[in-house]
mmCIF file of C-alpha atoms and ligand atoms in Angstrom:
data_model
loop_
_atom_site.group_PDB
_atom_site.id
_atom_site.type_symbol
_atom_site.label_atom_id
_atom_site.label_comp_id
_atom_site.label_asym_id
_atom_site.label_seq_id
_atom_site.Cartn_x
_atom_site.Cartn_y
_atom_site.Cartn_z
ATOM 1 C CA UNK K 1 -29.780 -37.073 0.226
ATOM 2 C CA UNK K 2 -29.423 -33.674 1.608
ATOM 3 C CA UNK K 3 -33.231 -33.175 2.208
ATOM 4 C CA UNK K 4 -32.866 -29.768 4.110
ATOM 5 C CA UNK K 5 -31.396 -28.585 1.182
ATOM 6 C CA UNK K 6 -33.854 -29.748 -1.448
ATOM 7 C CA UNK K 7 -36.470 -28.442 0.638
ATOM 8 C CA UNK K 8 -34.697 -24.963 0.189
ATOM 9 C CA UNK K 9 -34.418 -25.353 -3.571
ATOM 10 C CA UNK K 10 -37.934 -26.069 -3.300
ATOM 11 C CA UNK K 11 -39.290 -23.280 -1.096
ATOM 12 C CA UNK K 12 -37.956 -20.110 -2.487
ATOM 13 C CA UNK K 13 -37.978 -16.834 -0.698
ATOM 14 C CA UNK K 14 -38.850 -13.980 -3.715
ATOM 15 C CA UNK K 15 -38.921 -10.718 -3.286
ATOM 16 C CA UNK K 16 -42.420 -9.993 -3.098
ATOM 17 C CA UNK K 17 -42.435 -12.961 -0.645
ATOM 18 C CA UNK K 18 -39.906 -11.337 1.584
ATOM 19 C CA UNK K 19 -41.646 -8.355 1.360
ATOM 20 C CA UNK K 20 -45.599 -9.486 2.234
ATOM 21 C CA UNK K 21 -43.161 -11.069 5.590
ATOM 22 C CA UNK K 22 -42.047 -7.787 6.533
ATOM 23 C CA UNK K 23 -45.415 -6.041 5.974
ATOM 24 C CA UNK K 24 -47.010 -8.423 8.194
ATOM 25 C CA UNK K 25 -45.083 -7.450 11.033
ATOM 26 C CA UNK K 26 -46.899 -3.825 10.414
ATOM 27 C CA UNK K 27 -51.007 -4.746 11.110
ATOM 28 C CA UNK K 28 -51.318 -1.310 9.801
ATOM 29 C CA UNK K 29 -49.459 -1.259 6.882
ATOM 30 C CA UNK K 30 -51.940 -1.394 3.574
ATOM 31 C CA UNK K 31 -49.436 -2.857 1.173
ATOM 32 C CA UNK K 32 -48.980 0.351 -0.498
ATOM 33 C CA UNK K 33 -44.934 -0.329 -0.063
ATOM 34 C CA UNK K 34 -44.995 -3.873 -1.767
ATOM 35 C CA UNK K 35 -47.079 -2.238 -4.262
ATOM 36 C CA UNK K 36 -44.646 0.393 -5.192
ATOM 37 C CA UNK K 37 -41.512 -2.356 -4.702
ATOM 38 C CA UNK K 38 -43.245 -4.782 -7.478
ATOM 39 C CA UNK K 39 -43.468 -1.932 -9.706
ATOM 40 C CA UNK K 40 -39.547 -1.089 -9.134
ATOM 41 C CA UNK K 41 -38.706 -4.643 -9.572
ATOM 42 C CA UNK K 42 -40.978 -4.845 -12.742
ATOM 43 C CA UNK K 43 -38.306 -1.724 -13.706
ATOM 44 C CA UNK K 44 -35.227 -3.810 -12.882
ATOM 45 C CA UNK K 45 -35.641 -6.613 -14.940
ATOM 46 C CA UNK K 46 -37.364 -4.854 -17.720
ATOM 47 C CA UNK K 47 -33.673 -3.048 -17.898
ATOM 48 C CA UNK K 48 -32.004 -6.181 -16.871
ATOM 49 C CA UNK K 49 -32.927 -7.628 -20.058
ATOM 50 C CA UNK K 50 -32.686 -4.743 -22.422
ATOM 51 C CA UNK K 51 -29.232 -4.331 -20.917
ATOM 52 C CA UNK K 52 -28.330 -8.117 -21.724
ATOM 53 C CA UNK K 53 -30.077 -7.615 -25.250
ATOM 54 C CA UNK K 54 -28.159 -3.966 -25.901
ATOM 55 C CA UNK K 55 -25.403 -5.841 -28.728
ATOM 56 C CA UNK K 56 -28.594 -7.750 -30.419
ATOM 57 C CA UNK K 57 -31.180 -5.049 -30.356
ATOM 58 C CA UNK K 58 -28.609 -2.242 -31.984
ATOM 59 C CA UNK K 59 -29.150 -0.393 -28.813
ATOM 60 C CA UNK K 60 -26.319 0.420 -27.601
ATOM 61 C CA UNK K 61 -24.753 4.405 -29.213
ATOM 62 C CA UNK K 62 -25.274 7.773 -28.871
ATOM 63 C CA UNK K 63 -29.322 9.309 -28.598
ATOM 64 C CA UNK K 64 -28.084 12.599 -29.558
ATOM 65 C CA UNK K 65 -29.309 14.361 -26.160
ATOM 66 C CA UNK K 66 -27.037 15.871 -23.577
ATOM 67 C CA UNK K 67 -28.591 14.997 -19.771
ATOM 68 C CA UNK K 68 -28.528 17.813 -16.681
ATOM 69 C CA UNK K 69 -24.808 17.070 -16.114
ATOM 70 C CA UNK K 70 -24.128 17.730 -19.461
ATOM 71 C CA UNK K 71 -23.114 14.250 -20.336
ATOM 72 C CA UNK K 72 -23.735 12.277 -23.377
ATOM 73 C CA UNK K 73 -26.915 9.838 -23.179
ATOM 74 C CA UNK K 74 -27.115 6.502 -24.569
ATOM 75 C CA UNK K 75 -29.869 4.961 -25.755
ATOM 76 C CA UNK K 76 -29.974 2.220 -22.850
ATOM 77 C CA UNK K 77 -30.183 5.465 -20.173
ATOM 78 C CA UNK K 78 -33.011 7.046 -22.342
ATOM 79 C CA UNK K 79 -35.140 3.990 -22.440
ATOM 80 C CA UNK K 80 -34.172 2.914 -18.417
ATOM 81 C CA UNK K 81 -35.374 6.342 -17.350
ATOM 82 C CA UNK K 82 -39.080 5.939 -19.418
ATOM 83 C CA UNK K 83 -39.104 2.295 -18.012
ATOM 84 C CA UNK K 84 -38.826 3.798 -14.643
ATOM 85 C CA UNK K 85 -40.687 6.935 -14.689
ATOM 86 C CA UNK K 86 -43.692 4.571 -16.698
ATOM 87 C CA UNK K 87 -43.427 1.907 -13.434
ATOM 88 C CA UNK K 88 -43.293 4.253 -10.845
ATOM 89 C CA UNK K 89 -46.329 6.291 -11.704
ATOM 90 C CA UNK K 90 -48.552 3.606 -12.772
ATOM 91 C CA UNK K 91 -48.047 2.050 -9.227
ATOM 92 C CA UNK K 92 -50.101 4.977 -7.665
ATOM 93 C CA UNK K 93 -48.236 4.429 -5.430
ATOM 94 C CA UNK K 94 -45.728 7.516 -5.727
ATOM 95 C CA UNK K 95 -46.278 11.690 -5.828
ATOM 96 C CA UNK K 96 -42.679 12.940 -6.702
ATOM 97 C CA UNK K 97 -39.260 11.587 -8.548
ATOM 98 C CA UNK K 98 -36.184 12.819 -9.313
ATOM 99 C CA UNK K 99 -34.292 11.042 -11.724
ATOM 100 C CA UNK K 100 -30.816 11.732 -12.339
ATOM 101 C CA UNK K 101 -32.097 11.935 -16.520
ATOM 102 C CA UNK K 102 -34.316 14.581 -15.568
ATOM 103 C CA UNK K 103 -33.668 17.751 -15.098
ATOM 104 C CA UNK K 104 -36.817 18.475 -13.359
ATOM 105 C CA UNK K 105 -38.446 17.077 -10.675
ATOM 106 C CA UNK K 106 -42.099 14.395 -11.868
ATOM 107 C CA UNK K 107 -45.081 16.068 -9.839
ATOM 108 C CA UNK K 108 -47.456 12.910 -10.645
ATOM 109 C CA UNK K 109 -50.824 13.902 -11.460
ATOM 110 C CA UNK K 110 -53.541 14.146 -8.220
ATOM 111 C CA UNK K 111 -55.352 11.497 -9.972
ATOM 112 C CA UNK K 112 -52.197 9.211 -9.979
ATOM 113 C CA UNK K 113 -50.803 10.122 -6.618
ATOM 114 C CA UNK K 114 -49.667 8.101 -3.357
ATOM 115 C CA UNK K 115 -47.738 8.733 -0.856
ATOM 116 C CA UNK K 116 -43.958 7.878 -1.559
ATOM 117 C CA UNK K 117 -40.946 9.696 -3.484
ATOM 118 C CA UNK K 118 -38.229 7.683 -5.314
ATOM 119 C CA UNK K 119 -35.127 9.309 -6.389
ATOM 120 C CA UNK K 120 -33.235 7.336 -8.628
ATOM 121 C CA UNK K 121 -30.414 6.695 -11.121
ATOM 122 C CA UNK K 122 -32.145 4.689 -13.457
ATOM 123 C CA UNK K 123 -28.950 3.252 -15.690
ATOM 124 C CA UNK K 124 -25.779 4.568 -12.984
ATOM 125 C CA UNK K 125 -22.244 3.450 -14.835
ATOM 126 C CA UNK K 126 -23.356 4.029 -18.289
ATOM 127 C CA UNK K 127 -19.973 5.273 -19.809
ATOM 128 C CA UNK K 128 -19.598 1.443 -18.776
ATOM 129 C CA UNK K 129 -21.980 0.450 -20.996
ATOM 130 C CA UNK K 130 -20.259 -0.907 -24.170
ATOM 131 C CA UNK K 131 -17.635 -2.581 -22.656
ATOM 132 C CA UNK K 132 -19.619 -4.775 -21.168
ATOM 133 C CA UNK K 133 -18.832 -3.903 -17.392
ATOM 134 C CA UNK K 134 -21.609 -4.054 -14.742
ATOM 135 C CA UNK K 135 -24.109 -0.859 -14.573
ATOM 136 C CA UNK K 136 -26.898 -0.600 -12.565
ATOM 137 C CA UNK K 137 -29.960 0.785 -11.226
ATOM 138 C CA UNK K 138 -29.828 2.905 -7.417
ATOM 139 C CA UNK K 139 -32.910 4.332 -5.733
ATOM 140 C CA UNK K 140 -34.219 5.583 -2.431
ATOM 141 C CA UNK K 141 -37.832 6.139 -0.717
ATOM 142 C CA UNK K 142 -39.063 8.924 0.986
ATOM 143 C CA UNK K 143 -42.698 9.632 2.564
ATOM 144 C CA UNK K 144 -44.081 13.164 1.567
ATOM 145 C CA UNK K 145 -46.139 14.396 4.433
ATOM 146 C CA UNK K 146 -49.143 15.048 2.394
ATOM 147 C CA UNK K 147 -49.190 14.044 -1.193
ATOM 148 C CA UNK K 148 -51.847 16.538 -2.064
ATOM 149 C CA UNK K 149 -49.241 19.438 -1.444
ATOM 150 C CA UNK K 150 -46.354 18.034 -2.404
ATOM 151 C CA UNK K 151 -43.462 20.555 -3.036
ATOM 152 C CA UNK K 152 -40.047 19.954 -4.021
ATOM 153 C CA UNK K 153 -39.389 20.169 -0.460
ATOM 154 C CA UNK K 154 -40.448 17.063 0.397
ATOM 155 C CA UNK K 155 -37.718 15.446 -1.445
ATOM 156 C CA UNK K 156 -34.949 18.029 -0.029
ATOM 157 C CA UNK K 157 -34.435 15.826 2.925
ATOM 158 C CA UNK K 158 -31.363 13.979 4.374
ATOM 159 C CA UNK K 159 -30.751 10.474 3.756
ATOM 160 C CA UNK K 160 -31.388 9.758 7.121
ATOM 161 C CA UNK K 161 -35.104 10.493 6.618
ATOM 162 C CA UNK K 162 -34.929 7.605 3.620
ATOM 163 C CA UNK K 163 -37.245 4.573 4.336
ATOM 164 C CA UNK K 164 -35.775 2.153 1.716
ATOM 165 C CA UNK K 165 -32.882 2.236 -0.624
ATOM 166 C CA UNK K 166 -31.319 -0.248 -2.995
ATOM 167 C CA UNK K 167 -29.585 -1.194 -6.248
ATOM 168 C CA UNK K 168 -29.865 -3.467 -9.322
ATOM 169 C CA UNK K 169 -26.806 -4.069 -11.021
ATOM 170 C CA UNK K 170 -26.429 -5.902 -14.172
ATOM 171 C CA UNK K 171 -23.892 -7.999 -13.937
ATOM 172 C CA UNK K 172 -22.626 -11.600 -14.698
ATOM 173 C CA UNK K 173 -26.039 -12.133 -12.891
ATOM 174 C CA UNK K 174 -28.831 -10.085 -12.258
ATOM 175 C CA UNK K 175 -28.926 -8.624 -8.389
ATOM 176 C CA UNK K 176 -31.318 -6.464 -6.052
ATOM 177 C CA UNK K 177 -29.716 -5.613 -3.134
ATOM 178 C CA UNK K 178 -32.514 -3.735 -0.759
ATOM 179 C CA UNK K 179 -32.692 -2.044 2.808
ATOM 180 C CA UNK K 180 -36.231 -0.969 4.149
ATOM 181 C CA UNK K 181 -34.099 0.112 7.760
ATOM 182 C CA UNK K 182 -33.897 -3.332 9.176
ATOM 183 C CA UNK K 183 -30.451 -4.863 7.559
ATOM 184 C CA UNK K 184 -29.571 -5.454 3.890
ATOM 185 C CA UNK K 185 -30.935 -8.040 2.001
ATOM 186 C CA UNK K 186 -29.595 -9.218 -1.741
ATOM 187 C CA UNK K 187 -31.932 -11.070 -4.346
ATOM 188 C CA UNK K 188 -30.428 -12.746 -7.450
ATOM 189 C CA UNK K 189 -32.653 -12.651 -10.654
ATOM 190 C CA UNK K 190 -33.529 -16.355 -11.492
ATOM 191 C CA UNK K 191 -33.868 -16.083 -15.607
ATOM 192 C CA UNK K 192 -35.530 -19.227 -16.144
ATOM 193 C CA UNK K 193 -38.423 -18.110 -12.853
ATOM 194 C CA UNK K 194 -38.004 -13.920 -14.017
ATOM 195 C CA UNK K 195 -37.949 -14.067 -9.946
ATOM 196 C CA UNK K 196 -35.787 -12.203 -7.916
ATOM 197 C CA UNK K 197 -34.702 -15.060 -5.086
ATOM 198 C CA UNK K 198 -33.286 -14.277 -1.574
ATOM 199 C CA UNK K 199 -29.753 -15.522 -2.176
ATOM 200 C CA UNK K 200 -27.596 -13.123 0.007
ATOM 201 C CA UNK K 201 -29.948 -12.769 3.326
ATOM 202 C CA UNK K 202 -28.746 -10.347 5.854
ATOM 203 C CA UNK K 203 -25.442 -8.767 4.293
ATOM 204 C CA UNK K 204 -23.156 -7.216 6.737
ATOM 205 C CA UNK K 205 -19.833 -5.451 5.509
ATOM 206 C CA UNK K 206 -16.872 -7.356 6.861
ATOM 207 C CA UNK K 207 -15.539 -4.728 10.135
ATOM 208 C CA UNK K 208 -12.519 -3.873 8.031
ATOM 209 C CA UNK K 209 -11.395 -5.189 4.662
ATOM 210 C CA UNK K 210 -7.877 -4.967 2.281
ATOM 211 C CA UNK K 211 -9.357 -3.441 -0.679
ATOM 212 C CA UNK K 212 -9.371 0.729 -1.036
ATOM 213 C CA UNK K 213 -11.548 1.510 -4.273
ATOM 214 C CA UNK K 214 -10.877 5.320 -5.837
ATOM 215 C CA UNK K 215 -10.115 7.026 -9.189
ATOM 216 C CA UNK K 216 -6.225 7.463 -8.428
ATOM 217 C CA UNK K 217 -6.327 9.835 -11.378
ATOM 218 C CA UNK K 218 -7.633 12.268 -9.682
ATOM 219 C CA UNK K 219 -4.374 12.116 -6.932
ATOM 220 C CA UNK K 220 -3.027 15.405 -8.216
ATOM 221 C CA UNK K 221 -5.791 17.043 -7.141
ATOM 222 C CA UNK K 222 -7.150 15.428 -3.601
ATOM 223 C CA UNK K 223 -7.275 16.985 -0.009
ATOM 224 C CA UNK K 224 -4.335 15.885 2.222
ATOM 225 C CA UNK K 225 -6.143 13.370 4.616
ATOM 226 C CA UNK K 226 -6.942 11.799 1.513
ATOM 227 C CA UNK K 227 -3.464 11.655 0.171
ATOM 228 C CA UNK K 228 -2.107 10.322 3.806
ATOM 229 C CA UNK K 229 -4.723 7.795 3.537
ATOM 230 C CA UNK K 230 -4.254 6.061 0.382
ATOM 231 C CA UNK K 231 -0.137 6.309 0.978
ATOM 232 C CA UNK K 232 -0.925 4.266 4.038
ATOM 233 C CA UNK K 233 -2.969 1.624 1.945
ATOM 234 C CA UNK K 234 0.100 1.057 0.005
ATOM 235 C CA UNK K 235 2.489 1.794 2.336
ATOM 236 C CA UNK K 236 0.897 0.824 5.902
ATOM 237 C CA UNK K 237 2.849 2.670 9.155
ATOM 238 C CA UNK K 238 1.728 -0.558 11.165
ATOM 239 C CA UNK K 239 3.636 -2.797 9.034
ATOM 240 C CA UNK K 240 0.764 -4.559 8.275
ATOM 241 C CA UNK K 241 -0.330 -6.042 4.271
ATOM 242 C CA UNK K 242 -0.476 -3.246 2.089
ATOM 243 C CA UNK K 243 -4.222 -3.171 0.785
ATOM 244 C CA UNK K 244 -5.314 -4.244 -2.804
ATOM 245 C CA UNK K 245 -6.923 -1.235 -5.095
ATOM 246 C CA UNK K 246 -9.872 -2.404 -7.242
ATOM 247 C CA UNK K 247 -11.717 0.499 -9.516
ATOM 248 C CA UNK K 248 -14.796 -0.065 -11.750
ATOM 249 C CA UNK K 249 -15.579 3.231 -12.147
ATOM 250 C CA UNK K 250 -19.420 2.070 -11.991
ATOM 251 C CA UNK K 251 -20.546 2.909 -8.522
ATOM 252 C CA UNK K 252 -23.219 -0.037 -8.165
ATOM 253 C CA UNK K 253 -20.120 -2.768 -9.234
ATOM 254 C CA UNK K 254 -17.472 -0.845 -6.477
ATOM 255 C CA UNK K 255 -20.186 -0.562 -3.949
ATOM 256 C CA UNK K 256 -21.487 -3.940 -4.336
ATOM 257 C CA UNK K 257 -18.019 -5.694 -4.029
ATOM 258 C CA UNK K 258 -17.284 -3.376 -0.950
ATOM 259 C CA UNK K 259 -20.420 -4.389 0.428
ATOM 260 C CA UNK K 260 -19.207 -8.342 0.079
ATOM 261 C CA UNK K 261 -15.690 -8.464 0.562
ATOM 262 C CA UNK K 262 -14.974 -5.515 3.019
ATOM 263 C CA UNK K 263 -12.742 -1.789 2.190
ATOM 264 C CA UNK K 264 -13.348 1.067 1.115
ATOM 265 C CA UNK K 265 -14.684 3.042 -1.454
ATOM 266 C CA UNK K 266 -13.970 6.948 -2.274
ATOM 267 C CA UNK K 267 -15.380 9.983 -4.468
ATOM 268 C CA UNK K 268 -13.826 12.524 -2.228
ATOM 269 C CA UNK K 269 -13.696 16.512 -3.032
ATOM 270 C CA UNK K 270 -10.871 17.776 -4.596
ATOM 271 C CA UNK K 271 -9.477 21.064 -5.520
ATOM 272 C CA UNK K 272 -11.020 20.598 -9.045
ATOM 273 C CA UNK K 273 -14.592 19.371 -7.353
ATOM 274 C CA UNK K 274 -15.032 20.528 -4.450
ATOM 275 C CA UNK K 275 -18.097 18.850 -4.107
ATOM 276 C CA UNK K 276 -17.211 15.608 -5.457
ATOM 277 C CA UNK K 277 -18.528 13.930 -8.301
ATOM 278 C CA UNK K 278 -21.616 11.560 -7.090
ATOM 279 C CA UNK K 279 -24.863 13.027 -6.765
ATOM 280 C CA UNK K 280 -26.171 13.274 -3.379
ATOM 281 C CA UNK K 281 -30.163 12.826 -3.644
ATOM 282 C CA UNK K 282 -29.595 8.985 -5.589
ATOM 283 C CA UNK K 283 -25.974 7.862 -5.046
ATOM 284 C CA UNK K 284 -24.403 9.078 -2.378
ATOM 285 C CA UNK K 285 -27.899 8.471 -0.175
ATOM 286 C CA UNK K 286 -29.256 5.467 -0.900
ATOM 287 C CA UNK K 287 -25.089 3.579 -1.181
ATOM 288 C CA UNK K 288 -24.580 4.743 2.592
ATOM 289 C CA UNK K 289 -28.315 4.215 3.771
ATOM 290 C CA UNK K 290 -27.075 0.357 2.489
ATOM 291 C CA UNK K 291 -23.629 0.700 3.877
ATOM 292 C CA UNK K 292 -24.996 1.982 7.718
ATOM 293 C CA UNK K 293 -27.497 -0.634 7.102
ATOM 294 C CA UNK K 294 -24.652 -3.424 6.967
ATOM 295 C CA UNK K 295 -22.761 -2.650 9.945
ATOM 296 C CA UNK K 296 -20.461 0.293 7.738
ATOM 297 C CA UNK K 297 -20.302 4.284 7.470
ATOM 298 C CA UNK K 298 -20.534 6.576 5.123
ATOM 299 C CA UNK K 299 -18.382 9.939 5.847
ATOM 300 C CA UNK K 300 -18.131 13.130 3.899
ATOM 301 C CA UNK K 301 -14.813 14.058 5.036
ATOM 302 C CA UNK K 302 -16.646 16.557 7.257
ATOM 303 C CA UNK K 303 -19.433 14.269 8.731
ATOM 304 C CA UNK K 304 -22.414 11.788 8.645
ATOM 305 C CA UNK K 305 -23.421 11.257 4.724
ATOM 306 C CA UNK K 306 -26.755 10.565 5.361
ATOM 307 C CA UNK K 307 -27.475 13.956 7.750
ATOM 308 C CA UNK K 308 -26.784 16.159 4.743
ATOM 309 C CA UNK K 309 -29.642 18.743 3.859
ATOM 310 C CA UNK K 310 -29.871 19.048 0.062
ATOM 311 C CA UNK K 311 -30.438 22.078 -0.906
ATOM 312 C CA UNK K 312 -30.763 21.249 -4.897
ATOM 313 C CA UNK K 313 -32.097 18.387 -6.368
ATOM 314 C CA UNK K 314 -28.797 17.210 -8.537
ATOM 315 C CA UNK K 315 -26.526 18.407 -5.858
ATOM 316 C CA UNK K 316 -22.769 16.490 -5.795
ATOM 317 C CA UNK K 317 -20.960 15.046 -2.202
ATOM 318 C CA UNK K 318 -17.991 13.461 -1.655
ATOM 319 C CA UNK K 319 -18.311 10.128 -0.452
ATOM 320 C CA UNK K 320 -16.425 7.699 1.188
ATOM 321 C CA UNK K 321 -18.019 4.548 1.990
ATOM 322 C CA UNK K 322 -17.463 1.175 3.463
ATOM 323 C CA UNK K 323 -16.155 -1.470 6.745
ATOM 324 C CA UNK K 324 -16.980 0.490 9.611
ATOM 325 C CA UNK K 325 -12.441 0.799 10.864
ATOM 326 C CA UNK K 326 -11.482 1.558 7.117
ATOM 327 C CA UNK K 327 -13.744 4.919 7.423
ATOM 328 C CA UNK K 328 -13.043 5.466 11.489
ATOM 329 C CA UNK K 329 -9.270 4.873 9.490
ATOM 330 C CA UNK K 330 -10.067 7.931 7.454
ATOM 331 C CA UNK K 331 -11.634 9.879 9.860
ATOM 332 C CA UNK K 332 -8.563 9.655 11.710
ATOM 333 C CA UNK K 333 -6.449 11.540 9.038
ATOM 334 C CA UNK K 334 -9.187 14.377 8.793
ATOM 335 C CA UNK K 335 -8.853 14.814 12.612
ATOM 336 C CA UNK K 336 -5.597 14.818 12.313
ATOM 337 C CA UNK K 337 -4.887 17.756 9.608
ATOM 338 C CA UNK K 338 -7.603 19.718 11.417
ATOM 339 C CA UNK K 339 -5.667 19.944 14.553
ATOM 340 C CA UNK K 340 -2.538 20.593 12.379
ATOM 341 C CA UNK K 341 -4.630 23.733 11.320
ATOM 342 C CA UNK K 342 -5.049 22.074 7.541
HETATM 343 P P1 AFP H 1 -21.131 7.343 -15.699
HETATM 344 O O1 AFP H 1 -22.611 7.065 -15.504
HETATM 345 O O2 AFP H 1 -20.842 8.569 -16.506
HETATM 346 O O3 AFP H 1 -20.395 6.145 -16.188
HETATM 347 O O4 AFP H 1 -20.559 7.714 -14.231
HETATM 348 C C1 AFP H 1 -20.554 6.725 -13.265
HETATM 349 C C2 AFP H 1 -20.384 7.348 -11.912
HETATM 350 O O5 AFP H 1 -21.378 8.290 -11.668
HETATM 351 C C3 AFP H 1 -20.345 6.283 -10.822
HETATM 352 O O6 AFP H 1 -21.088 5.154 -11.134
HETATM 353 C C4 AFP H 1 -18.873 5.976 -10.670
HETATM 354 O O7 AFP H 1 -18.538 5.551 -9.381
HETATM 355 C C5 AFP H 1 -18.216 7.286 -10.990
HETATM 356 O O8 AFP H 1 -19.124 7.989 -11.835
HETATM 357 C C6 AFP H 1 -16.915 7.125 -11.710
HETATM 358 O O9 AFP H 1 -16.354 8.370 -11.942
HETATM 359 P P2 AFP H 1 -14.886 8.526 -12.579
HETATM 360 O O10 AFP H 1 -14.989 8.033 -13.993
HETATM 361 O O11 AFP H 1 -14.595 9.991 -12.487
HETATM 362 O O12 AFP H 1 -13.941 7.699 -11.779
#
C-alpha cells in the first residue's frame, strides 16, 4: 500500500491552510490578508457554482445594460460583480476597488474600511459564456498608504507595487491560481469538500514552450515585430518545429495553459488599438505579476508590463506574456526594427 500517498489524500493543504503557513512566517502580520483572501475565495466559488448552474437557473442572456467599455452584460457578469463587491467589503478588510463592471471606482465606507485595494475582473471571458468555454475571475492587491485618505491615487500604481494577484477560472474543474510575491501556487476546487486544495504547488512556466496564443484576426492590422514574430512561429529561420497556435479568446483559459505547458501569449497594439485591448489595472497586471512570478515576462513591446504608471483606472496595454526565451524571442524583433529606424 502506498502509505505516503494515503497520508497525502488524508492531510490536505487548503487554501486558508496554505495561507495561515505563509502568515506565520510574518510574527507581525494580524491576519488581515487571510481575512480578505477567505472573503475572495468565498467570491470564487459562489461564481463557480452559479457559472456551472447558468443553463439550469435561466441565467445565462442579455441584462439589458451596456458596461464602461460599452459592451453588452450578461446576467452571470452582473451578479459576479455584486458577489464580489458584497465579499470584498464585508471583509473590512479593503478601502478601494475597481472592477472592470464599474465605471467608478468603490470608496468603502470609513466604518467598513481596511487597508487593501483589489482590482478585479469579476467574470473575464464572458462573450465565452454560452458556449460553454472556460471564463474566469482575475484580481490583484494593493496596500493604500492610509486608508483614511484614500484617493484614487492609491490604486494608480504599477503592477510592480501589487502584493498578490491571481485567477479563478471555471473550467472542466474549478481552479485558484495565486501569487502573494513568493512563486505561484494553483488550488483545485474539491466539490464534494467546497475546498480549494493545493494541487499544482509551486508552478513555474516551462523556459520556452511551442505554443504562440493570439487573435490572428487582427494580422492586418499588427506592428511589424509582431508580424516577423508570428511568421517565425510558423515558419522558424532556425529550422527548428514550427510552433502550435492555440486561441481561447478568454484570457484566464490562454493564460492558464501558457502558464502549464510553456509559449506565448499576445494582445499586442495595433494600428486599430494602439493601446491594445486588455485592461491594464486587472488583466494585464495581475497575468504578468503571475507570469514574473513563475520564472516568465511580461513585455509591452516597449518595456516591463508591470512598471507601467496608470494614469486611468480602465486604461488598455498591449501584452505579451509567457516562457521567459519566447518573450526575450520577441524582444529581439522590437530591437531589431528599432535599429532599422521602424
Ligand atoms: P470578453 O469578456 O468580452 O469575452 O473579452 C475577453 C477578453 O477581455 C480576454 O479574456 C481575452 O483574452 C480577449 O478579450 C479576447 O479578445 P478578442 O476576442 O479580441 O480576441
Amino acid at each position: 500500500m502506498d502509505h505516503e500517498g494515503e497520508a497525502k489524500r488524508t492531510d490536505l493543504m487548503t487554501i486558508t491552510r496554505f495561507v495561515l503557513n505563509e502568515q506565520s512566517k510574518y510574527p507581525e502580520s494580524r491576519g488581515d490578508f487571510t481575512i480578505l483572501l477567505n472573503h475572495i475565495v468565498l467570491g470564487c466559488k459562489y461564481v463557480c457554482s452559479a457559472v456551472n448552474k447558468a443553463g439550469l437557473a435561466k441565467l445565462l442572456g442579455l441584462a439589458g445594460e451596456t458596461n464602461v467599455q460599452g459592451e453588452e452584460q450578461k446576467k452571470l457578469d452582473v451578479l459576479s460583480n455584486e458577489v464580489f463587491v458584497n465579499a470584498l467589503i464585508s471583509s473590512g478588510r479593503t478601502c478601494l476597488l475597481v472592477s472592470e463592471e464599474l465605471e467608478e471606482a468603490v470608496f468603502v465606507k470609513p466604518k467598513q474600511r481596511g487597508k487593501y485595494i483589489v482590482v478585479f475582473d469579476p467574470l473575464d471571458g464572458s462573450s465565452n459564456i454560452e458556449c460553454g468555454v472556460s471564463i474566469g475571475t482575475i484580481f490583484g492587491i494593493y496596500a493604500a498608504k492610509d486608508k483614511d485618505k484614500i484617493t484614487l491615487d492609491d490604486v494608480l500604481q504599477p503592477g510592480n507595487r501589487m502584493l498578490a494577484a491571481g485567477y479563478c477560472m471555471y473550467g472542466s474543474s474549478c481552479m485558484f491560481v495565486i501569487s502573494t510575491g513568493h512563486g505561484v501556487n494553483g488550488f483545485t476546487l474539491d466539490p464534494s469538500l467546497g475546498e480549494f486544495i493545493l494541487t499544482h504547488p509551486n508552478i513555474k512556466i516551462p523556459k520556452k514552450g511551442n505554443i504562440y496564443s493570439v487573435n490572428e484576426g487582427n494580422a492586418k492590422n499588427w506592428e511589424k515585430p509582431i508580424t516577423e514574430y508570428v511568421d517565425n512561429c510558423k515558419f522558424p529561420q532556425d529550422g527548428s518545429s514550427p510552433k502550435s497556435l492555440r486561441y481561447v479568446g478568454s484570457m484566464v483559459a490562454d493564460i492558464h495553459r501558457t502558464l502549464l505547458y510553456g509559449g506565448i501569449f499576445m494582445y499586442p497594439a495595433d494600428k486599430k488599438s494602439p493601446d491594445g485591448k486588455l485592461r491594464l489595472l486587472y488583466e494585464v497586471f495581475p497575468m504578468s505579476y503571475l507570469m514574473e512570478q513563475a520564472g516568465g515576462q511580461a513585455f509591452t513591446g516597449k518595456g516591463r508590463a508591470l512598471d507601467l504608471v496608470p494614469k486611468k483606472i480602465h486604461e488598455r496595454s498591449p501584452v505579451i506574456l509567457g516562457s521567459y526565451d519566447d518573450v526575450e524571442h520577441v524582444k529581439a524583433f522590437y530591437a531589431a526594427s528599432k535599429a532599422n529606424g521602424a
